[in-house]
XYZ file of C-alpha atoms in Angstrom:
448
model
C 19.729 -61.450 -13.559
C 17.870 -61.081 -11.262
C 20.120 -60.832 -8.516
C 20.192 -59.089 -5.512
C 23.531 -59.134 -4.211
C 24.976 -57.225 -0.312
C 28.394 -56.238 0.154
C 29.808 -55.894 4.520
C 33.400 -56.259 6.066
C 34.803 -57.839 2.941
C 31.639 -60.637 1.764
C 29.407 -60.840 -0.637
C 25.891 -62.008 -0.187
C 24.821 -63.212 -2.989
C 20.811 -63.940 -3.759
C 19.436 -66.658 -5.335
C 17.200 -65.782 -9.033
C 13.607 -65.810 -7.526
C 12.275 -69.600 -8.145
C 15.718 -70.936 -6.122
C 13.807 -71.705 -3.003
C 10.094 -70.899 -3.521
C 7.857 -73.037 -3.880
C 5.708 -73.765 -7.388
C 3.177 -75.631 -5.435
C -0.588 -75.064 -7.786
C -4.010 -76.633 -7.050
C -4.409 -75.641 -3.349
C -5.593 -74.353 -1.225
C -3.103 -71.656 -0.248
C -2.842 -68.819 2.141
C -0.613 -65.899 2.051
C 0.341 -63.813 5.825
C 2.515 -60.249 5.087
C 4.723 -59.961 7.733
C 6.918 -62.574 9.455
C 7.507 -61.211 11.966
C 5.880 -63.043 15.742
C 1.883 -62.497 14.735
C 2.477 -63.151 11.532
C 4.439 -66.657 12.386
C 2.940 -67.534 15.192
C -0.452 -67.672 13.449
C 1.498 -69.550 10.370
C 2.508 -71.934 12.705
C -0.944 -72.439 13.994
C -3.076 -72.510 10.460
C -0.286 -75.201 9.972
C -2.117 -77.766 12.657
C -5.770 -76.362 11.259
C -5.857 -76.397 8.165
C -4.152 -79.832 7.001
C -4.995 -78.952 3.523
C -3.345 -75.395 2.366
C -0.031 -73.952 1.682
C 1.017 -71.131 3.036
C 3.072 -68.142 1.323
C 4.777 -66.271 3.908
C 5.591 -62.220 1.996
C 7.593 -59.435 3.810
C 9.318 -56.198 2.443
C 12.253 -56.538 4.290
C 15.368 -58.455 3.223
C 15.304 -61.076 5.884
C 13.089 -62.988 7.875
C 11.612 -62.253 11.685
C 10.429 -58.623 12.109
C 10.328 -57.115 15.414
C 12.445 -59.690 16.607
C 15.357 -58.907 14.627
C 14.394 -55.779 14.581
C 12.746 -54.325 16.740
C 13.704 -56.766 20.621
C 16.740 -54.659 22.403
C 20.247 -55.918 22.210
C 20.629 -57.226 25.436
C 17.274 -58.518 25.599
C 18.555 -61.760 23.675
C 15.654 -64.024 25.514
C 13.460 -62.422 24.089
C 14.418 -63.387 20.092
C 14.241 -67.143 21.354
C 10.811 -67.673 19.326
C 12.696 -66.910 16.542
C 14.313 -71.502 16.701
C 10.822 -72.272 16.924
C 10.316 -70.366 13.632
C 12.809 -71.707 12.490
C 11.836 -75.535 13.155
C 8.987 -74.865 12.098
C 9.726 -73.719 8.521
C 12.126 -77.015 8.355
C 9.498 -78.639 8.912
C 7.009 -77.844 7.080
C 9.125 -77.110 3.688
C 6.753 -79.118 1.936
C 3.758 -76.694 2.155
C 5.253 -73.416 3.870
C 7.243 -70.847 1.471
C 9.255 -67.131 2.340
C 9.141 -64.386 0.260
C 11.713 -61.466 1.597
C 11.561 -58.422 -0.330
C 8.949 -58.644 -1.658
C 6.426 -55.435 -0.830
C 3.254 -54.889 -0.984
C 1.249 -52.190 -2.574
C 1.205 -50.320 -6.853
C 4.323 -49.779 -7.601
C 5.761 -51.854 -10.530
C 8.213 -53.674 -8.100
C 5.576 -54.839 -5.996
C 2.477 -56.709 -5.314
C -0.888 -55.187 -5.214
C -4.081 -56.379 -2.481
C -5.272 -56.921 -5.136
C -3.281 -59.583 -7.065
C -3.191 -60.994 -4.064
C -6.580 -61.832 -2.921
C -6.862 -63.155 -6.201
C -4.312 -65.375 -5.798
C -5.194 -67.378 -2.417
C -7.842 -67.636 -0.912
C -7.330 -66.469 2.469
C -4.644 -63.098 3.241
C -3.561 -62.594 6.972
C -2.490 -58.840 7.417
C -0.130 -59.135 10.484
C 3.010 -56.678 9.149
C 2.454 -54.323 11.937
C 2.797 -50.887 12.758
C 5.337 -49.078 11.037
C 4.809 -44.902 10.908
C 6.494 -44.090 14.263
C 4.649 -41.492 15.991
C 6.099 -37.414 15.785
C 5.811 -34.414 17.647
C 4.170 -31.686 17.031
C 5.998 -28.938 17.717
C 8.337 -26.285 17.205
C 11.518 -27.039 16.156
C 10.820 -31.195 16.108
C 12.346 -31.808 12.745
C 16.082 -30.474 14.610
C 19.334 -32.417 13.767
C 19.505 -34.704 16.172
C 15.189 -35.430 17.344
C 14.987 -38.740 16.322
C 11.595 -41.403 16.933
C 12.643 -43.862 18.897
C 12.042 -46.409 16.293
C 15.076 -44.884 14.565
C 16.903 -44.882 17.316
C 16.492 -49.176 17.386
C 16.405 -49.149 14.171
C 19.563 -47.784 13.830
C 21.128 -50.765 17.102
C 19.744 -53.383 15.874
C 21.220 -53.358 12.236
C 17.627 -52.387 10.547
C 19.559 -51.476 6.878
C 20.055 -48.191 5.530
C 19.411 -46.685 9.478
C 21.384 -43.341 10.477
C 23.546 -43.185 14.241
C 22.605 -40.886 15.986
C 25.397 -37.431 17.449
C 26.197 -39.057 21.003
C 28.531 -36.165 20.956
C 26.551 -34.421 23.188
C 27.250 -34.597 27.481
C 22.708 -35.287 27.796
C 20.244 -36.856 26.107
C 15.819 -36.271 26.554
C 14.045 -39.084 25.916
C 9.742 -38.332 25.828
C 7.615 -41.005 25.560
C 7.326 -44.121 28.736
C 6.838 -46.779 27.567
C 9.273 -49.470 27.239
C 11.049 -48.677 23.298
C 12.274 -45.981 25.896
C 14.116 -47.329 28.680
C 15.191 -49.893 25.720
C 17.058 -46.974 24.473
C 18.043 -45.315 27.364
C 19.405 -48.204 28.362
C 21.258 -49.512 25.109
C 23.443 -45.882 24.843
C 24.092 -45.836 28.358
C 24.718 -49.384 29.316
C 27.973 -51.306 26.607
C 29.213 -53.743 28.020
C 25.690 -55.158 28.591
C 26.130 -54.851 24.387
C 29.827 -56.286 24.139
C 28.251 -60.153 23.004
C 24.418 -59.350 22.165
C 23.922 -58.815 18.193
C 24.741 -55.099 18.052
C 26.155 -54.914 14.422
C 30.385 -53.264 15.414
C 29.731 -49.620 13.927
C 26.194 -49.614 16.658
C 28.648 -50.686 19.593
C 31.660 -48.467 18.556
C 30.115 -45.390 18.919
C 28.322 -46.031 22.004
C 31.895 -47.209 23.408
C 32.870 -44.145 22.390
C 29.488 -42.796 23.865
C 28.944 -38.510 26.150
C 26.010 -38.325 27.064
C 25.560 -38.462 30.514
C 22.847 -37.043 31.532
C 19.679 -39.150 30.117
C 16.217 -37.742 31.202
C 13.523 -39.845 30.361
C 10.137 -37.057 30.168
C 6.749 -38.304 30.780
C 3.131 -36.042 29.112
C 1.511 -38.067 31.956
C 2.105 -38.591 35.307
C 3.541 -41.549 36.993
C 0.565 -43.471 37.554
C 0.615 -43.710 33.915
C 3.149 -44.445 32.788
C 3.375 -48.163 30.008
C 7.344 -48.982 31.533
C 7.216 -53.190 32.422
C 9.138 -54.576 35.856
C 11.209 -56.326 34.554
C 12.611 -53.183 32.154
C 12.001 -50.059 34.815
C 14.329 -52.902 37.452
C 17.160 -53.014 34.915
C 17.437 -48.569 34.247
C 17.107 -47.864 37.789
C 20.017 -50.877 38.071
C 22.281 -49.403 35.685
C 26.234 -50.283 36.197
C 28.095 -46.656 36.826
C 24.709 -44.555 36.491
C 22.834 -42.976 39.232
C 18.781 -43.585 37.645
C 16.119 -41.951 40.001
C 12.752 -40.781 40.239
C 11.555 -36.920 40.733
C 7.645 -37.081 41.582
C 5.389 -34.603 42.659
C 3.888 -34.765 46.211
C 0.554 -34.720 45.556
C 1.962 -37.299 42.762
C 3.717 -40.272 45.397
C 0.921 -39.051 48.219
C -1.787 -40.720 45.407
C 0.573 -43.218 44.369
C 1.039 -44.708 48.143
C -2.227 -44.386 49.493
C -4.017 -46.540 45.905
C -0.966 -49.243 46.183
C -3.468 -51.592 47.669
C -5.983 -51.582 45.607
C -4.273 -52.568 42.530
C -3.451 -55.559 40.415
C 0.183 -57.170 41.603
C 1.283 -56.230 37.931
C 0.635 -52.343 38.385
C 1.730 -52.824 42.171
C 4.928 -53.953 41.648
C 5.333 -51.341 38.622
C 4.505 -48.529 41.216
C 6.017 -49.408 44.538
C 9.640 -48.907 41.762
C 9.271 -45.958 41.133
C 8.431 -45.136 44.608
C 11.240 -46.307 45.830
C 13.919 -44.746 43.495
C 12.618 -41.400 44.405
C 16.182 -40.026 44.867
C 18.310 -37.354 44.085
C 21.154 -37.795 41.486
C 24.602 -38.493 41.885
C 27.913 -38.945 39.813
C 29.166 -38.648 36.488
C 26.677 -40.628 34.981
C 22.659 -39.816 36.113
C 19.022 -40.443 34.040
C 16.350 -39.065 35.682
C 12.778 -39.904 35.439
C 10.547 -36.458 35.155
C 6.508 -36.266 34.713
C 4.208 -34.118 33.733
C 6.147 -32.026 31.133
C 4.236 -31.315 28.076
C 6.466 -31.075 25.067
C 5.968 -27.144 23.897
C 9.077 -26.721 21.997
C 12.751 -27.575 20.974
C 16.070 -24.920 20.847
C 18.688 -25.642 17.736
C 21.776 -23.560 17.675
C 22.395 -21.778 15.111
C 24.249 -25.785 13.016
C 19.970 -26.288 13.123
C 21.080 -28.792 15.902
C 18.832 -29.526 18.768
C 20.036 -27.958 21.839
C 16.720 -28.282 24.292
C 13.515 -29.165 24.734
C 11.687 -26.846 26.067
C 8.879 -28.116 28.489
C 5.765 -26.672 30.222
C 4.078 -28.228 33.912
C 0.440 -28.731 34.392
C 0.754 -25.392 36.543
C 1.783 -23.552 33.682
C 4.688 -22.646 34.182
C 8.182 -23.392 31.518
C 11.441 -25.509 31.912
C 13.574 -26.073 29.755
C 15.456 -28.889 30.487
C 19.873 -29.204 28.044
C 20.175 -31.606 25.021
C 22.021 -32.589 22.048
C 19.890 -35.205 20.820
C 16.397 -36.024 22.010
C 14.313 -39.582 21.428
C 10.405 -39.702 21.105
C 9.435 -42.700 21.851
C 5.898 -42.030 21.398
C 4.223 -44.841 19.929
C 3.385 -46.534 16.350
C 0.907 -46.422 14.073
C -0.445 -48.656 11.567
C -0.332 -47.999 7.991
C -2.865 -48.960 5.671
C -1.973 -50.399 2.239
C -3.583 -49.529 -0.417
C -7.528 -51.630 -0.851
C -7.466 -51.577 2.833
C -10.927 -50.540 4.427
C -11.069 -47.038 6.542
C -12.692 -46.652 9.671
C -13.760 -43.078 10.126
C -10.874 -42.542 12.982
C -9.053 -43.924 9.069
C -7.952 -47.061 11.079
C -8.550 -50.720 9.685
C -12.529 -50.691 9.843
C -12.629 -54.609 10.319
C -15.998 -56.663 10.421
C -15.366 -58.410 13.269
C -12.504 -59.824 15.873
C -10.604 -61.004 12.905
C -12.089 -59.978 9.034
C -10.998 -57.077 7.513
C -14.943 -55.414 6.187
C -13.296 -56.167 2.708
C -15.528 -55.216 -0.504
C -15.753 -57.326 -3.563
C -15.050 -60.766 -5.092
C -11.010 -62.440 -4.408
C -10.079 -63.758 -1.407
C -11.499 -63.092 2.232
C -8.437 -60.691 4.367
C -7.727 -61.417 7.647
C -5.991 -59.533 10.406
C -3.768 -59.947 13.623
C -1.382 -57.397 15.606
C -0.117 -54.112 15.467
C -1.778 -53.913 11.517
C -5.023 -54.319 13.159
C -5.446 -52.584 16.250
C -3.401 -50.530 18.517
C 0.442 -50.621 18.516
C 0.715 -51.791 21.569
C 1.786 -55.140 23.834
C 3.640 -56.893 23.866
C 5.054 -60.328 21.622
C 3.979 -63.153 24.415
C 0.215 -61.099 23.874
C 0.815 -60.682 19.808
C 1.278 -64.271 20.546
C -2.810 -64.777 21.989
C -3.915 -62.322 19.408
C -2.013 -64.876 15.868
C -3.555 -68.207 17.645
C -7.435 -66.557 17.806
C -7.034 -65.314 14.435
C -6.057 -68.305 12.955
C -9.413 -70.353 15.359
C -10.971 -68.194 13.324
C -9.168 -68.368 10.023
C -9.918 -72.091 10.206
C -13.306 -72.013 10.788
C -13.556 -70.228 7.666
C -11.466 -71.007 5.036
C -12.631 -74.153 3.487
C -10.597 -77.083 1.621
C -10.625 -77.194 -2.416
C -8.899 -74.025 -3.951
C -7.277 -73.272 -6.962
C -5.026 -71.266 -5.872
C -1.331 -70.057 -7.349
C 0.774 -68.308 -5.390
C 2.442 -65.165 -6.228
C 5.118 -66.213 -8.012
C 3.910 -66.221 -11.301
C 3.698 -62.737 -10.633
C 7.505 -61.980 -8.967
C 8.627 -64.270 -11.977
C 7.445 -61.636 -14.724
C 8.184 -58.159 -12.929
C 11.072 -59.403 -11.919
C 10.786 -58.120 -9.037
C 14.498 -59.985 -6.616
C 12.581 -62.263 -3.934
C 14.296 -64.416 -1.781
C 13.300 -66.811 0.402
C 14.507 -69.568 3.305
C 16.788 -70.732 2.219
C 19.169 -67.818 0.913
C 18.054 -66.897 4.461
C 19.392 -69.520 5.734
C 22.820 -68.738 4.112
C 23.112 -65.429 5.017
C 21.836 -66.666 8.767
C 24.846 -69.070 8.829
C 27.857 -66.034 8.232
C 26.214 -64.185 10.347
C 27.062 -66.580 13.009
C 30.460 -67.136 11.633
C 31.589 -63.841 11.529
C 29.594 -63.324 15.275
C 31.581 -66.126 16.425
C 35.185 -64.833 15.766
C 34.742 -61.855 17.388
C 33.139 -63.614 20.649
C 29.488 -62.615 19.498
C 26.216 -64.054 18.487
C 25.958 -62.893 15.758
C 27.208 -60.299 13.032
C 24.340 -58.146 11.515
C 24.711 -57.225 7.585
C 23.469 -54.089 7.243
C 23.932 -53.661 3.942
C 21.686 -55.463 1.365
């Protein structure tokens, strides 16, 4: 039938057959945006203004739109998700020029659409699909039970489809990494009261409410001066209700930071001051410790194969073993290149310049923005700046007069159960209605 059906909590989600809410426009210049996260949609917004003659098709692999905003921003940071309102307005206002294709992957399998297909059907393609591969620990024992990546934990508490919950029955957890995802994971696991009225799925909230975790160690391989936290997230960690959070720092690192404060730029200075102000012992039943200059060397497992401890090496060669029933390795992300994209010597996307990919052969030009275009780092505001820059370049390069087909025909021919903006609005309404019954922003659908 071409329908996709999901079920959750006593009601069905019925996704309309392909074509019911998709554009059938032909005979005008069309642009494909691969990815419906903030990078892709900010770029689409700018392109709609700059290219009034063009129409845009947004292609998303997930069953629903908004990428990192829906599946990456912590549930207690709802203010960061407010950009969704402007994206919704964009789709509503420009319905004659803007289409959404969810559940549509770019690749070479029978149920995917290839990059070559896109290039033959669009004047330009903008890659904005982010960085989906989490960097992993490459040490003995890294595959022990309950050793997870930061993205796995974030996906679980964000309601990403098919995510598995962590085991939270052990009192000690170790989070490896000194970025905001580490803080998000530690904060969410430690603060069910902050999550009660958010969009966290009920199953995740209930598991956190009954968690046995009482001791969290946030461990960095480098020194305190190299952390990638932002001050808002770090301050939140020190203010968590019911938790005693503090920093352990070598005297040499402490003295070096204090001596260099006046020469630091203001954002880093404030961050370092906050770390220095919180050098203190932890007391009480629930404790969170910030540790530095510890390189993970081995994960030890018990007889059942579950993690029981992490072995770290200090700069002087000494060994430290930290007990843990849960390990979260938040080591950043790297982009996965689509088939047909050129690579540079580092295996990264080969760019012609800041905005355009160095493609060969015939077909639509390919541009890239956001995490898939370079280093997988930065916050949503930085994605907005990058998207505007690339959209400006595309506005100067993409010309009027195309006769592009779009993807409707090939999606139908392959029997791909893609869904569009109309289906998202229906799903959005159901999530909000279900959430309202429970005093929450929404109750996310996690099964599709």
